[in-house]
Each structure stands twice: as structure tokens, then as C-alpha cells.
Coordinates of C-alpha atoms in Angstrom, one line a residue:
M10 CA 73.9 -184.2 53.9
A11 CA 77.1 -182.3 54.4
G12 CA 78.9 -185.3 55.9
T13 CA 77.9 -187.4 52.8
A14 CA 79.1 -184.7 50.5
I15 CA 82.4 -184.5 52.3
R16 CA 83.0 -188.2 52.2
Q17 CA 82.1 -188.4 48.5
H18 CA 84.5 -185.5 47.7
A19 CA 87.2 -187.0 49.9
A20 CA 87.0 -190.4 48.1
A21 CA 87.2 -188.6 44.7
H22 CA 90.3 -186.6 45.6
S23 CA 92.1 -189.1 47.9
F24 CA 91.7 -187.1 51.1
H25 CA 91.8 -188.8 54.5
L26 CA 89.0 -188.9 57.0
I27 CA 90.0 -189.3 60.7
D28 CA 87.7 -190.1 63.6
L29 CA 89.1 -188.2 66.5
D30 CA 87.3 -190.4 69.0
Q31 CA 89.7 -193.2 68.0
L32 CA 92.8 -191.2 68.9
D33 CA 94.6 -191.9 72.1
D34 CA 95.4 -188.7 73.9
S35 CA 97.7 -190.5 76.4
Q36 CA 100.2 -191.3 73.7
P37 CA 103.1 -188.9 72.9
L38 CA 103.7 -187.5 69.5
T39 CA 106.0 -189.9 67.7
P40 CA 107.0 -188.8 64.2
K41 CA 108.7 -191.4 62.0
D42 CA 110.3 -188.8 59.8
T43 CA 110.2 -185.1 59.2
S44 CA 108.8 -184.9 55.7
Y45 CA 105.2 -184.7 56.8
T46 CA 104.2 -185.2 53.1
S47 CA 102.1 -188.2 53.8
H48 CA 99.8 -189.5 56.4
E49 CA 102.4 -192.3 57.0
A50 CA 104.7 -189.7 58.7
Y51 CA 102.8 -190.3 62.0
T52 CA 101.9 -193.5 63.7
S53 CA 98.3 -194.6 63.5
H54 CA 97.2 -193.2 66.8
E55 CA 98.3 -189.6 66.0
P56 CA 96.3 -187.0 64.0
R57 CA 97.8 -185.6 60.8
P58 CA 99.7 -182.4 61.4
S59 CA 98.0 -180.7 58.5
T60 CA 95.1 -178.4 57.8
T61 CA 91.8 -179.8 59.3
F62 CA 88.3 -178.6 58.9
P63 CA 85.1 -179.7 60.7
H64 CA 83.1 -182.0 58.5
T65 CA 79.9 -179.9 58.7
L66 CA 79.8 -176.7 56.6
P67 CA 77.5 -173.7 56.7
P68 CA 74.3 -174.3 54.8
S69 CA 75.3 -171.9 51.9
C70 CA 78.4 -174.0 51.1
T71 CA 77.3 -177.5 51.7
D72 CA 77.8 -179.9 48.7
N73 CA 79.7 -177.1 46.9
S74 CA 82.9 -178.5 45.5
A75 CA 84.2 -175.1 44.6
D76 CA 84.8 -174.2 48.2
L77 CA 86.2 -177.6 49.0
I78 CA 88.6 -177.3 46.1
H79 CA 89.7 -173.9 47.6
L80 CA 90.1 -175.5 51.0
G81 CA 92.1 -178.4 49.7
S82 CA 94.7 -176.5 47.9
S83 CA 98.1 -175.9 49.5
D84 CA 98.1 -172.4 47.8
T85 CA 94.7 -171.4 49.3
T86 CA 94.9 -168.1 51.1
L87 CA 92.5 -166.1 53.2
R88 CA 92.0 -163.8 50.2
D89 CA 91.0 -166.8 48.1
L90 CA 88.5 -168.0 50.7
A91 CA 87.1 -164.6 51.4
Y92 CA 86.5 -163.9 47.7
S93 CA 85.4 -167.3 46.6
P94 CA 82.1 -166.9 44.8
S95 CA 80.3 -169.4 47.0
S96 CA 81.7 -168.2 50.3
P97 CA 78.8 -167.2 52.6
P98 CA 78.8 -163.5 53.6
D99 CA 77.2 -164.6 56.9
Y100 CA 80.4 -166.2 58.0
P101 CA 83.3 -163.7 57.7
V102 CA 86.8 -165.1 58.0
H103 CA 87.8 -162.5 60.5
D104 CA 86.0 -159.4 61.8
F105 CA 87.9 -158.0 64.7
L106 CA 91.2 -156.0 64.6
L107 CA 93.4 -154.5 67.2
S108 CA 91.6 -151.1 67.2
G109 CA 94.2 -148.4 67.0
Y110 CA 97.2 -150.7 67.3
G111 CA 97.9 -151.5 63.7
Y112 CA 98.0 -155.3 63.7
D113 CA 96.2 -158.4 64.8
P114 CA 98.4 -161.4 66.0
L115 CA 95.4 -163.8 65.5
R116 CA 95.1 -162.8 61.9
P117 CA 97.5 -164.1 59.3
S118 CA 98.3 -162.0 56.3
D119 CA 96.2 -162.4 53.2
S120 CA 99.0 -164.2 51.5
S121 CA 99.7 -166.8 54.2
P122 CA 98.2 -170.3 54.4
I123 CA 94.7 -170.6 55.9
H124 CA 94.5 -170.4 59.7
N125 CA 91.1 -170.8 61.3
P126 CA 90.6 -168.8 64.5
R127 CA 87.7 -169.8 66.7
T128 CA 86.2 -166.4 66.8
P129 CA 84.5 -165.7 64.6
S130 CA 84.4 -169.1 63.1
P131 CA 83.1 -169.7 59.6
F132 CA 81.4 -172.8 61.0
P133 CA 78.6 -172.5 63.6
S134 CA 79.6 -174.1 66.9
S135 CA 76.5 -176.3 66.8
D136 CA 77.6 -177.8 63.6
I137 CA 81.2 -178.7 64.6
G138 CA 81.6 -182.5 64.6
R139 CA 84.2 -184.9 65.7
E140 CA 85.2 -186.0 62.2
V141 CA 87.7 -183.8 60.4
L142 CA 89.0 -183.6 56.8
T143 CA 92.8 -183.5 56.4
F144 CA 94.8 -182.5 53.4
D145 CA 98.3 -183.8 52.4
Y146 CA 100.9 -181.1 52.0
P147 CA 104.1 -180.2 53.9
L148 CA 103.9 -178.9 57.4
S149 CA 104.9 -175.2 57.7
P150 CA 105.7 -173.4 60.9
P151 CA 103.1 -171.0 62.4
P152 CA 103.3 -167.4 61.2
P153 CA 105.5 -165.1 63.2
L154 CA 104.0 -162.4 65.4
I155 CA 103.4 -159.3 63.3
M156 CA 104.6 -156.2 65.1
A157 CA 102.9 -152.9 64.9
T158 CA 106.0 -151.2 63.5
Q159 CA 109.3 -152.3 61.9
T160 CA 111.2 -149.1 62.9
I161 CA 111.9 -149.9 66.5
T162 CA 115.2 -151.8 67.3
S163 CA 114.7 -154.3 70.0
T164 CA 116.8 -153.7 73.1
W165 CA 117.3 -157.4 73.4
E166 CA 120.0 -156.8 70.8
Q167 CA 122.1 -155.0 73.4
G168 CA 122.4 -158.2 75.5
G169 CA 122.5 -161.1 73.1
A170 CA 119.9 -163.2 71.5
R171 CA 116.4 -163.0 72.9
P172 CA 114.9 -166.2 74.3
N173 CA 112.3 -167.3 71.8
P174 CA 109.3 -169.2 73.1
L175 CA 109.0 -170.7 69.6
N176 CA 112.3 -172.5 70.1
A177 CA 112.0 -175.3 72.6
A178 CA 115.8 -175.1 73.1
D179 CA 115.4 -171.6 74.6
A180 CA 113.1 -172.9 77.3
P181 CA 114.6 -172.8 80.8
F182 CA 114.0 -176.5 81.3
E183 CA 115.8 -177.4 78.1
R184 CA 118.6 -175.1 78.9
Y185 CA 119.1 -176.7 82.3
R186 CA 119.0 -180.2 80.9
A187 CA 121.5 -179.3 78.1
L188 CA 124.4 -178.9 80.6
P189 CA 125.8 -181.0 83.4
S190 CA 123.9 -180.4 86.7
P191 CA 125.9 -178.1 89.0
R192 CA 124.8 -180.3 91.9
L193 CA 126.8 -183.2 90.3
S194 CA 129.8 -181.2 89.2
T195 CA 131.0 -179.3 92.3
P196 CA 134.6 -178.0 91.9
A197 CA 137.3 -179.2 94.2
A198 CA 137.8 -175.7 95.6
V199 CA 134.1 -175.6 96.8
V200 CA 134.5 -179.1 98.3
R201 CA 137.6 -178.0 100.3
S202 CA 135.7 -175.0 101.7
E203 CA 133.2 -177.5 103.2
Q204 CA 135.9 -179.2 105.3
T205 CA 136.3 -176.1 107.6
D206 CA 132.7 -174.9 107.7
K207 CA 130.0 -177.0 109.2
L208 CA 127.1 -175.0 107.8
Q209 CA 128.6 -174.9 104.3
Q210 CA 129.1 -178.7 104.4
A211 CA 125.5 -179.3 105.4
I212 CA 124.1 -176.8 102.8
M213 CA 126.1 -178.4 100.0
A214 CA 125.2 -181.9 101.0
S215 CA 121.5 -181.0 101.2
W216 CA 121.6 -179.2 97.8
R217 CA 123.4 -182.1 96.0
G218 CA 121.0 -184.5 97.6
S219 CA 118.0 -182.7 96.0
E220 CA 119.1 -183.6 92.5
P221 CA 116.1 -185.3 90.8
G222 CA 116.9 -188.7 89.3
P223 CA 116.9 -189.4 85.5
E224 CA 113.6 -191.2 85.8
R225 CA 111.8 -188.1 87.1
T226 CA 113.4 -186.0 84.3
A227 CA 112.3 -188.5 81.7
A228 CA 108.8 -188.5 83.2
I229 CA 108.6 -184.7 82.9
V230 CA 109.8 -184.8 79.3
A231 CA 107.3 -187.5 78.4
L232 CA 104.5 -185.5 80.1
L233 CA 105.3 -182.4 78.1
A234 CA 105.1 -184.4 74.9
R235 CA 101.8 -186.0 75.8
L236 CA 100.2 -182.7 76.9
T237 CA 101.5 -181.0 73.7
A238 CA 99.9 -183.7 71.6
L239 CA 96.7 -183.5 73.6
V240 CA 96.1 -179.7 73.4
N241 CA 97.0 -179.6 69.7
R242 CA 94.7 -182.5 68.9
H243 CA 91.7 -181.1 70.8
S244 CA 92.1 -177.5 69.4
Y245 CA 91.8 -178.5 65.8
V246 CA 89.3 -175.7 64.9
D247 CA 91.8 -173.0 65.9
N248 CA 94.9 -175.0 65.2
P249 CA 94.3 -176.8 61.8
R250 CA 98.0 -177.6 61.3
G251 CA 98.3 -179.2 64.8
N252 CA 101.4 -177.2 65.8
R253 CA 100.1 -174.0 67.3
Y254 CA 100.7 -174.9 71.0
R255 CA 103.6 -176.3 73.0
V256 CA 103.4 -177.3 76.7
D257 CA 106.5 -176.2 78.7
V258 CA 107.5 -176.2 82.3
F259 CA 108.6 -173.2 84.4
G260 CA 109.2 -172.5 88.0
S261 CA 111.9 -174.0 90.2
V262 CA 111.9 -177.3 88.4
S263 CA 112.8 -175.6 85.1
W264 CA 116.0 -174.0 86.4
G265 CA 117.1 -176.6 88.9
G266 CA 115.8 -174.8 92.1
E267 CA 113.7 -177.5 93.6
T268 CA 114.5 -178.4 97.2
K269 CA 113.2 -182.0 97.0
K270 CA 113.0 -184.7 94.4
S271 CA 109.2 -184.5 94.1
S272 CA 108.5 -180.8 93.6
D273 CA 105.2 -179.9 92.0
L274 CA 105.2 -178.9 88.3
D275 CA 104.2 -175.5 86.9
L276 CA 103.2 -175.8 83.3
V277 CA 102.3 -173.3 80.6
I278 CA 100.7 -173.8 77.2
V279 CA 102.7 -171.6 74.9
D280 CA 100.6 -170.1 72.1
T281 CA 103.0 -169.5 69.2
R282 CA 100.5 -167.2 67.6
L283 CA 100.1 -164.9 70.7
L284 CA 103.6 -164.5 71.9
Q285 CA 102.8 -161.2 73.5
G286 CA 100.1 -162.7 75.5
Y287 CA 97.0 -160.9 76.8
I288 CA 97.3 -157.8 74.6
P289 CA 94.9 -154.9 74.9
S290 CA 92.6 -155.9 72.1
L291 CA 91.9 -159.2 73.9
W292 CA 91.1 -157.6 77.3
K293 CA 87.7 -158.5 78.7
V294 CA 87.2 -154.9 79.4
P295 CA 88.6 -152.5 76.8
V296 CA 90.6 -149.4 77.6
G297 CA 88.3 -146.9 79.2
G298 CA 85.5 -149.6 79.6
Q299 CA 83.5 -150.4 82.6
S300 CA 84.2 -153.3 84.9
L301 CA 82.2 -156.5 84.3
G302 CA 81.3 -156.4 88.0
S303 CA 81.3 -160.2 88.4
S304 CA 81.4 -161.5 91.9
R305 CA 84.3 -163.6 93.1
G306 CA 82.1 -166.7 93.4
S307 CA 80.9 -166.5 89.8
R308 CA 82.6 -167.9 86.7
T309 CA 84.6 -165.4 84.8
P310 CA 83.1 -164.9 81.3
Q311 CA 85.2 -166.6 78.6
N312 CA 86.9 -164.1 76.3
D313 CA 85.3 -164.7 72.9
K314 CA 88.3 -163.3 71.1
V315 CA 90.6 -166.2 72.1
P316 CA 90.5 -170.0 71.4
L317 CA 88.6 -172.3 73.7
I318 CA 91.9 -173.6 75.1
Y319 CA 92.1 -170.5 77.2
D320 CA 88.9 -171.5 79.1
M321 CA 90.1 -173.5 82.1
Y322 CA 86.8 -175.3 82.4
W323 CA 87.1 -176.5 78.8
L324 CA 90.7 -177.6 79.4
A325 CA 89.8 -179.4 82.6
N326 CA 87.1 -181.3 80.8
K327 CA 89.6 -182.5 78.2
L328 CA 92.0 -183.7 80.9
R329 CA 89.2 -185.5 82.8
N330 CA 88.2 -187.4 79.7
T331 CA 91.7 -188.5 79.1
P332 CA 93.0 -191.7 80.8
G333 CA 95.9 -191.0 83.3
Y334 CA 94.8 -187.7 84.6
S335 CA 93.1 -187.4 88.0
E336 CA 91.9 -184.8 90.6
V337 CA 91.4 -182.3 87.8
T338 CA 90.3 -178.9 89.2
P339 CA 90.0 -175.6 87.3
I340 CA 91.0 -172.5 89.3
T341 CA 89.6 -169.5 87.5
K342 CA 89.3 -166.8 90.2
A343 CA 93.0 -165.9 90.0
N344 CA 95.1 -163.5 88.1
T345 CA 96.5 -166.5 86.3
P346 CA 93.7 -169.1 85.8
I347 CA 95.0 -172.7 86.1
V348 CA 94.0 -176.3 86.1
K349 CA 95.3 -178.5 88.8
F350 CA 95.7 -182.2 88.2
K351 CA 97.8 -185.3 89.0
T352 CA 99.3 -187.7 86.6
G353 CA 101.9 -190.4 87.0
G354 CA 102.9 -189.3 90.5
L355 CA 103.3 -185.7 89.4
E356 CA 101.2 -182.8 90.8
C357 CA 100.8 -180.2 88.2
D358 CA 99.3 -176.7 87.7
I359 CA 98.8 -175.6 84.0
N360 CA 97.9 -172.3 82.6
C361 CA 97.4 -171.1 79.0
N362 CA 100.0 -168.6 77.7
D363 CA 100.5 -166.6 80.8
M364 CA 104.3 -166.3 80.1
G365 CA 105.3 -164.2 83.1
G366 CA 106.5 -167.2 85.1
W367 CA 108.4 -168.6 82.0
Y368 CA 110.4 -165.4 81.7
N369 CA 110.9 -165.2 85.5
S370 CA 112.4 -168.6 85.4
L371 CA 114.8 -167.6 82.6
L372 CA 115.9 -164.6 84.6
I373 CA 116.6 -166.6 87.7
Q374 CA 118.4 -169.2 85.6
A375 CA 120.6 -166.5 84.1
Y376 CA 121.7 -165.4 87.6
A377 CA 122.2 -169.0 88.6
R378 CA 124.6 -169.5 85.7
V379 CA 126.7 -166.6 86.9
S380 CA 127.0 -168.0 90.4
P381 CA 126.2 -171.7 90.3
Y382 CA 127.9 -172.7 93.5
V383 CA 126.9 -169.8 95.7
F384 CA 123.5 -168.5 94.5
R385 CA 122.0 -172.0 93.8
P386 CA 122.8 -173.6 97.2
M387 CA 122.0 -170.4 99.0
I388 CA 118.5 -170.4 97.5
H389 CA 118.2 -174.1 98.4
A390 CA 119.0 -173.4 102.0
L391 CA 116.7 -170.3 102.2
K392 CA 113.8 -172.1 100.7
K393 CA 114.1 -175.1 103.1
W394 CA 114.4 -172.6 106.0
A395 CA 111.2 -170.8 104.8
A396 CA 109.3 -174.0 104.3
V397 CA 110.1 -175.5 107.7
H398 CA 109.2 -172.3 109.5
N399 CA 105.9 -171.8 107.5
L400 CA 107.2 -168.7 105.9
N401 CA 106.3 -169.4 102.2
D402 CA 102.5 -169.7 102.3
Y403 CA 101.4 -166.8 100.1
T404 CA 97.8 -168.0 99.5
V405 CA 95.4 -165.4 100.7
R406 CA 92.7 -168.0 101.6
S407 CA 95.1 -169.9 103.8
K408 CA 94.2 -170.5 107.5
T409 CA 97.8 -169.3 108.4
P410 CA 99.1 -165.8 108.1
T411 CA 100.0 -164.9 104.5
T412 CA 103.8 -164.8 104.1
M413 CA 105.9 -164.7 100.9
S414 CA 106.3 -166.7 97.8
S415 CA 109.5 -168.6 97.0
Y416 CA 109.9 -166.1 94.0
C417 CA 109.8 -163.1 96.4
L418 CA 112.4 -164.8 98.6
T419 CA 114.6 -165.5 95.6
L420 CA 114.4 -161.9 94.5
M421 CA 115.6 -160.8 98.0
A422 CA 118.5 -163.2 97.7
I423 CA 119.5 -161.9 94.3
A424 CA 119.3 -158.3 95.4
Y425 CA 121.5 -159.0 98.5
L426 CA 124.2 -160.6 96.3
Q427 CA 123.9 -157.6 93.9
K428 CA 124.3 -155.3 96.9
I429 CA 127.6 -156.9 97.9
E430 CA 128.6 -157.1 94.2
A431 CA 128.6 -160.9 94.1
L432 CA 126.0 -160.8 91.2
P433 CA 125.7 -158.3 88.4
N434 CA 122.6 -156.4 87.3
L435 CA 121.4 -158.3 84.2
Q436 CA 118.8 -155.7 83.5
K437 CA 121.2 -152.8 83.3
G438 CA 120.6 -151.1 80.0
V439 CA 116.9 -151.8 79.7
V440 CA 115.2 -149.1 77.7
V441 CA 112.8 -147.1 79.9
P442 CA 109.9 -145.4 78.1
P443 CA 109.6 -141.7 79.1
E444 CA 105.9 -142.4 79.7
C445 CA 104.5 -145.8 80.5
D446 CA 101.5 -146.7 78.3
P447 CA 100.2 -150.2 79.2
T448 CA 98.4 -150.3 75.9
D449 CA 101.4 -149.5 73.6
L450 CA 102.1 -152.5 71.4
R451 CA 105.2 -150.8 69.9
Q452 CA 107.2 -151.9 73.0
R453 CA 109.1 -154.8 71.5
D454 CA 110.4 -156.1 74.8
A455 CA 107.0 -156.5 76.4
I456 CA 104.3 -159.0 77.0
W457 CA 100.9 -158.8 78.7
I458 CA 100.0 -161.3 81.4
S459 CA 97.3 -162.1 84.0
W460 CA 94.5 -163.6 81.8
G461 CA 92.2 -163.8 84.8
R462 CA 92.0 -160.0 85.1
E463 CA 89.7 -157.8 83.2
Q464 CA 92.7 -156.0 81.7
G465 CA 96.2 -157.4 81.3
Q466 CA 99.4 -156.4 83.0
L467 CA 102.4 -155.0 81.1
A468 CA 105.7 -156.8 81.7
H469 CA 109.0 -155.6 80.4
I470 CA 110.9 -158.8 79.8
W471 CA 114.4 -157.7 78.7
F472 CA 117.5 -158.9 80.4
R473 CA 121.0 -160.0 79.5
Q474 CA 121.7 -163.7 79.2
E475 CA 125.3 -163.3 80.5
A476 CA 127.1 -161.1 82.9
P477 CA 128.2 -157.8 81.2
A478 CA 131.6 -157.9 79.6
G479 CA 134.3 -157.2 82.1
W480 CA 132.2 -157.9 85.2
T481 CA 133.8 -159.9 88.0
T482 CA 132.6 -160.7 91.4
K483 CA 134.0 -158.7 94.3
H484 CA 134.0 -161.9 96.5
P485 CA 135.6 -164.7 94.5
H486 CA 135.9 -166.9 97.6
L487 CA 132.3 -166.4 98.9
T488 CA 130.6 -169.6 100.1
A489 CA 126.9 -170.4 100.2
A490 CA 127.0 -170.5 104.0
Q491 CA 128.5 -167.0 104.1
A492 CA 125.9 -165.8 101.7
V493 CA 123.1 -167.2 103.9
F494 CA 124.5 -165.6 107.0
G495 CA 125.0 -162.3 105.2
F496 CA 121.4 -162.5 104.0
F497 CA 120.0 -162.7 107.5
R498 CA 122.4 -160.1 108.9
Y499 CA 121.6 -157.6 106.1
Y500 CA 117.8 -157.9 106.1
C501 CA 117.3 -158.4 109.8
G502 CA 120.1 -156.5 111.5
Q503 CA 119.3 -154.2 114.4
R504 CA 118.5 -150.6 113.8
G505 CA 121.6 -148.5 114.0
E506 CA 123.7 -151.4 112.9
R507 CA 126.0 -150.4 110.0
D508 CA 125.0 -151.3 106.5
V509 CA 121.7 -153.1 107.1
F510 CA 118.4 -153.0 105.2
D511 CA 115.8 -150.5 106.5
P512 CA 112.4 -151.4 105.0
R513 CA 110.9 -148.0 105.9
T514 CA 113.3 -146.1 103.7
Q515 CA 114.6 -148.7 101.2
F516 CA 113.1 -151.2 98.8
V517 CA 114.4 -154.4 97.1
S518 CA 115.0 -154.0 93.4
V519 CA 116.7 -156.6 91.3
L520 CA 115.8 -154.5 88.3
N521 CA 117.9 -151.6 89.6
G522 CA 120.8 -153.7 90.9
G523 CA 120.0 -154.5 94.5
I524 CA 118.7 -152.0 97.1
L525 CA 117.3 -148.5 96.4
I526 CA 116.1 -145.6 98.5
R527 CA 112.3 -145.3 98.5
P528 CA 111.2 -142.1 96.8
H529 CA 109.2 -141.5 100.0
P530 CA 109.6 -143.2 103.4
Q531 CA 106.8 -145.5 104.4
N532 CA 103.4 -143.8 104.9
T533 CA 104.6 -140.4 103.7
L534 CA 101.9 -140.1 101.0
T535 CA 99.3 -141.4 103.4
R536 CA 100.1 -138.7 106.0
E537 CA 100.2 -136.0 103.3
R538 CA 96.7 -137.1 102.1
Q539 CA 95.4 -137.0 105.6
D540 CA 96.9 -133.5 106.1
F541 CA 95.3 -132.3 102.9
R542 CA 91.9 -133.4 104.2
Q543 CA 92.3 -131.9 107.6
R544 CA 93.2 -128.5 106.1
M545 CA 89.8 -128.2 104.4
D546 CA 87.3 -125.8 105.8
P547 CA 85.1 -127.6 108.3
N548 CA 82.0 -126.1 106.5
T549 CA 82.9 -127.8 103.2
S550 CA 80.1 -129.9 101.9
R551 CA 80.4 -133.6 101.6
E552 CA 80.2 -133.4 97.8
E553 CA 83.0 -130.9 97.6
V554 CA 85.2 -133.0 99.9
V555 CA 84.7 -136.0 97.7
R556 CA 85.4 -134.0 94.6
A557 CA 88.5 -132.4 96.1
M558 CA 89.9 -135.7 97.3
A559 CA 89.3 -137.3 93.9
E560 CA 91.2 -134.5 92.2
Y561 CA 94.0 -134.9 94.8
D562 CA 94.2 -138.7 94.2
Y563 CA 94.1 -138.2 90.4
E564 CA 97.0 -135.7 90.5
I565 CA 99.1 -138.2 92.5
D566 CA 98.2 -141.2 90.5
S567 CA 98.8 -139.5 87.1
Q568 CA 102.4 -139.1 88.0
E569 CA 103.0 -142.8 88.1
K570 CA 103.2 -143.2 84.3
Y571 CA 106.4 -141.3 84.5
M572 CA 108.0 -143.5 87.2
G573 CA 110.1 -145.7 84.9
T574 CA 111.9 -148.3 87.0
A575 CA 111.2 -146.4 90.2
A576 CA 114.8 -145.4 90.5
G577 CA 113.9 -141.7 90.7
K578 CA 111.4 -139.7 92.7
I579 CA 108.2 -141.4 91.7
A580 CA 106.9 -144.8 93.0
P581 CA 103.5 -146.3 92.9
R582 CA 101.2 -144.9 95.7
K583 CA 100.2 -148.5 96.5
W584 CA 103.7 -149.1 97.8
D585 CA 103.4 -146.3 100.4
E586 CA 101.8 -148.2 103.2
K587 CA 103.7 -151.4 102.7
R588 CA 106.2 -152.3 105.3
L589 CA 108.3 -154.4 102.8
V590 CA 108.6 -153.6 99.1
V591 CA 110.1 -156.2 96.7
Q592 CA 109.8 -154.8 93.2
D593 CA 109.0 -157.3 90.4
P594 CA 111.8 -157.1 87.8
F595 CA 109.4 -157.2 84.9
I596 CA 106.2 -155.6 86.2
W597 CA 107.8 -152.5 87.5
D598 CA 104.9 -151.2 89.6
K599 CA 104.3 -154.5 91.3
N600 CA 105.3 -155.3 94.9
C601 CA 105.9 -159.0 95.2
A602 CA 105.5 -158.7 99.0
A603 CA 102.2 -156.8 98.8
G604 CA 100.2 -159.8 99.8
M605 CA 102.0 -160.5 103.0
S606 CA 99.8 -160.0 106.1
K607 CA 101.1 -158.1 109.2
E608 CA 101.3 -161.4 111.1
G609 CA 103.2 -162.9 108.2
L610 CA 105.7 -160.1 108.0
D611 CA 106.2 -160.1 111.8
R612 CA 106.8 -163.9 111.7
F613 CA 109.3 -163.5 108.8
F614 CA 111.4 -160.8 110.5
K615 CA 111.2 -162.4 113.9
T616 CA 112.4 -165.8 112.5
A617 CA 115.1 -164.2 110.4
V618 CA 116.5 -162.2 113.4
A619 CA 116.6 -165.4 115.5
S620 CA 118.3 -167.3 112.6
Y621 CA 120.9 -164.5 112.3
R622 CA 121.7 -164.7 116.0
L623 CA 121.9 -168.5 115.9
L624 CA 124.3 -168.4 112.9
E625 CA 126.7 -166.1 114.8
D626 CA 127.9 -169.4 116.4
A627 CA 130.4 -170.9 114.0
D628 CA 129.4 -174.4 114.9
T629 CA 125.8 -174.0 113.7
S630 CA 124.7 -176.5 111.1
L631 CA 121.8 -176.5 108.6
T632 CA 120.0 -178.9 110.9
D633 CA 120.2 -176.5 113.8
L634 CA 118.9 -173.7 111.6
L635 CA 115.9 -175.7 110.4
A636 CA 115.2 -176.9 114.0
L637 CA 115.2 -173.4 115.4
K638 CA 112.2 -172.7 117.7
V639 CA 110.9 -169.1 117.5

């Protein structure tokens, strides 16, 4: 009945009916022009980038032209729809707000064009069909993220323009493609240095040889376009204009850090209406709430406050049903849920709007721009060294000892170059709140990540895009080979040796400009806690002991909200027992080396010490370093 009414009304008002089953998801978006004022703007296999509505309406508004006229007007607003005489009270346009935070990024203003979030939807899920009704009027960009307050000046203004996920040109991959590849434009001075240094010659040759060909780059660009079209097309209920999502690439491929021509792709679906990510109002468990208590083997409940595209099972199903995608596997039991798949010779991992890796890539890229012919080839050599010696397997379920991620290794390299003043601190000047509140949305330079957790993680994403004015390297003639040798010497020198890293009393912190003294030497807090327990009266009851220890732990933990960047006297208690601490530059209480097993740490330091001793011979080449037997 409703479908008939819609068709009759569409015929009377010259609307267009599209059968989504006839659309080809494997084809990229191919606009013929930018006017978008007619369905002719897109080729026949593409959906209209305009407002779409499921063809089945709730019972109380079926066959009612008044609501259809409201929906079909380019001036229709949420207020119009909410107060339309025939709008059913059982299907509110929106009924959840960010309790206590002042705004809702999923909710457009009452005067903005209609957007149709999935939860709660004015259309019952059982009634949603494959046929949609489209309306012809100009495409407008998605609404900007509404901040809780307009009185806070963003600290991004201190260091230049903020990278904007809404702007594809700000993406690390687009920034890298926009300039000549450093691997193909090595200055003559760097080439001359290779003639007298066997290791430098080998590192630079290997680095330049890892440049991906134009065919691979073109394949990545085409894949991003296809996936962008696919996710926008299949999310028409939450994305009526067809422009809410954009698929982007992050990780080593995005900033030119791959060590071989066929590196895997890390992809992210950028949600332009949730640029701050997994904000507190969207947490599966609210602030102060109880854990869901789901076992690791069970499926994590889908958050009913976000669109279906955030459900990795739903996304995997769409990919499986699209020609050209194979070996599609959702991985949901992770901090960042992903879908793994293969297409066109590319192995890919894709997540939805977990933007931590995207900003990590931008930060690394910014450092690489400062030192393209030292930092870039240095990282290339270290990553190849780690791979060949099985030192970059950071998966907990691996059969081998858990070592470190490439990201952790990269942070250690940046921190070393900062230590010797070959790189600046691009985060110097970040505004540090006097008290860290992970639920405070007034923090303009913050996002929330880890959609797989019950509660999100706060990430402070501010950094400078360029070196501070007046900064110059202390080592203008430093080579990549010297940097690699210095890396091994510094991190793995013998105790008592001058100016080497001591993991018991120091930690790695790119955020703070290199290497810092731990607020407490390793295991200090653990020993103090044990001493507190031992000083108790032996006759103390078990209940009193438990209560006293809980109060002791609470007092210690409550101090962490004042830690800032950990440059003072307070650091997370979870760092205390860790042999190696590599601070995440955005998630300030996170140790990127926390997942390393004892065996993995032993292997890393043992191999690094052997590599340092090998490189003391001036005739050592990269081949010798990679062939080292430990």
C-alpha cells in the first residue's frame, strides 16, 4: 500500500525511484559535473547524491501527501517534520542527547536540512526496503561538528592550520602524493655521502628501491573511491545525501614508510558527522556504569546510538556481497574493530572512524618532512631489521613472543633524534589541562578512539605541522647510517657507558621531546604497596585488609588525573612494573610497549646489542645487519 502511494506521488511530482539492487558497488563514483541539480549529474550506475528515504513509511503516515510534501521540499527542516500535523508521535525524530555535555554531533540544528540518523529511526527497521525515493536539489556539505562551547580558542592556532578530516587534501596519503617522492629526489650531497659509507649506501639503495610504482598508487586511489561509493550507498538510511563517509588510508603507506612495494593497507571510514569519534555519550557503558561483562568469545553488542556501518559484521556482509572482495573477516574483539579483506592484490584492514591511526600518520609524516633524508631511510632500515629478526610481532595471540609494533619502533627513533637535537618537538606548546577529565568535550584538540572498548580513550591530537620558527638541526651532516648506529648505541649501550638509555629510570616520550626521567624508578610503587601491606597488624581481618588496600590504591590512582604529559612527578601506576615505557604522543597515559612479553623484550635488547657491536665495524653493510645471527 505504502509503495503504491509513493510511486503515485513520485509520478505526480516528477521524483525519481531508484532500485538499489541494480547499482554496481564495484564501480567508482564518477561525477560528470559538480552542479548536482539533476539526476544526470551522475552516471547511470550511481545513486543520486541527494536526500533518500525508505519507500515504506510508518502506518500513521502512509498515503499522506502532507508528509511527503514536507519531505520533498529543499527547505524542509527537522522542526518542520517534528511539528507536521500528520507526523506520528510514536516515531520521534531524535530522542537522545549528550547528557550533561551540551550538544549532540549526530543531531543537526532545527534549521538545517533533514538528516536521518539510524537511531531512533522514524521508520521501523522491519519496514525498510531496497527502493528509495530521491529528490532533486543541490548537494550541500554535511553539517559541521557543533562544539559544546564557543569560548575556547583551539591550541591548533598556535601551530598553523589544523588537519581537517573533512578535507581530503589534508589526509596524509594525499599530502604525500602531492609532492615529489623523497626516495626519487635524493640531493647530491646525500649521494656523495654514500660513496664513503658502505652502510649508508646500502640503506639508501634499499630505501629508494621500496618506492611503490604508479600502478599501485593508482590502484589505492581507485580502491578508496570504490569503497567510499560503496559505504555511502549502503548507508542511505543514516546518510540520505550520500556524502557522510569517506574512506581514507593511514599507516606507513599513507606517509611513505612502507618497506616493500606490496605493504598491506590500513583503511578508515571517516564519519564527517562524528569527527570527535567515540565520544562519551556513545559509550556502550556510560560514565559510572557497570561493565557489560561479555566474554571474549562473544560478539560485542552493537551500540544502538551509532549507524549500522559501525557494526563490523554488517560491513563485512556488504563487502562479501560485492564482487571483487574476498577473504572477508570481521575482527570485533579488539580495541579497534576491523574487517580484513583482499581485493585486486591488496590486503586490507578497515575500521570505522577510529581516527587515532590517521592522526598518528600525520604526526609521523610531519617529522618526516623535517628530516626526509635521515629519518625516512633510518626508519626504513630499522623496520627491515625488526622484521627479519622477528621483532615486530605485537599480536598477543601469536605463537611467538610478543614484541613491538612498527609504530612503537618509530616513536623510539623519533625520540632518539629529538634527544640528539636532530628533530624538534612538534608538540611543544600543547595545552595541558590542570585536571584530565576523559569525558570533557570542551577539549577542542581531542578525539575519542577505541570503538571496541566499553568506554572510549581520550586522545590529545594537537601538534605543529612544521618545525618551530628558528629551529635548526644540531647535526646538519648526519646520515641515516649514523642515525641507525646511534639508535642502537643509545638504547642498548652497556650500563655505565656515558649517555645511554636506562629503561629502569627513563622513558621514551616524543610528546615531551625525547627522553624523560621516570617519576619513579621501575617497580617503586609496587614495592611501596607491598611494604604498606606488610606493615599491617597480623591480626587485621581479611575484610579490613581488603578495605585498606582498596583505599591505598584509590589514593594512588586518583593522582593520575593530574599527571598532564607525565613530565612531572606523576605517572600512571600501570607503567611502574614495565621494563620499557614508550609513551603514546596522543594518549598520554598509554605505554606503546606495554604488550611486549618478557621474552620479546629480552629478544629485542639482545638483538639490538649484537647489532650495535656489529656496526662498530665500519665495513658492515645492511645485508650484514639483516643476516646477523643472535
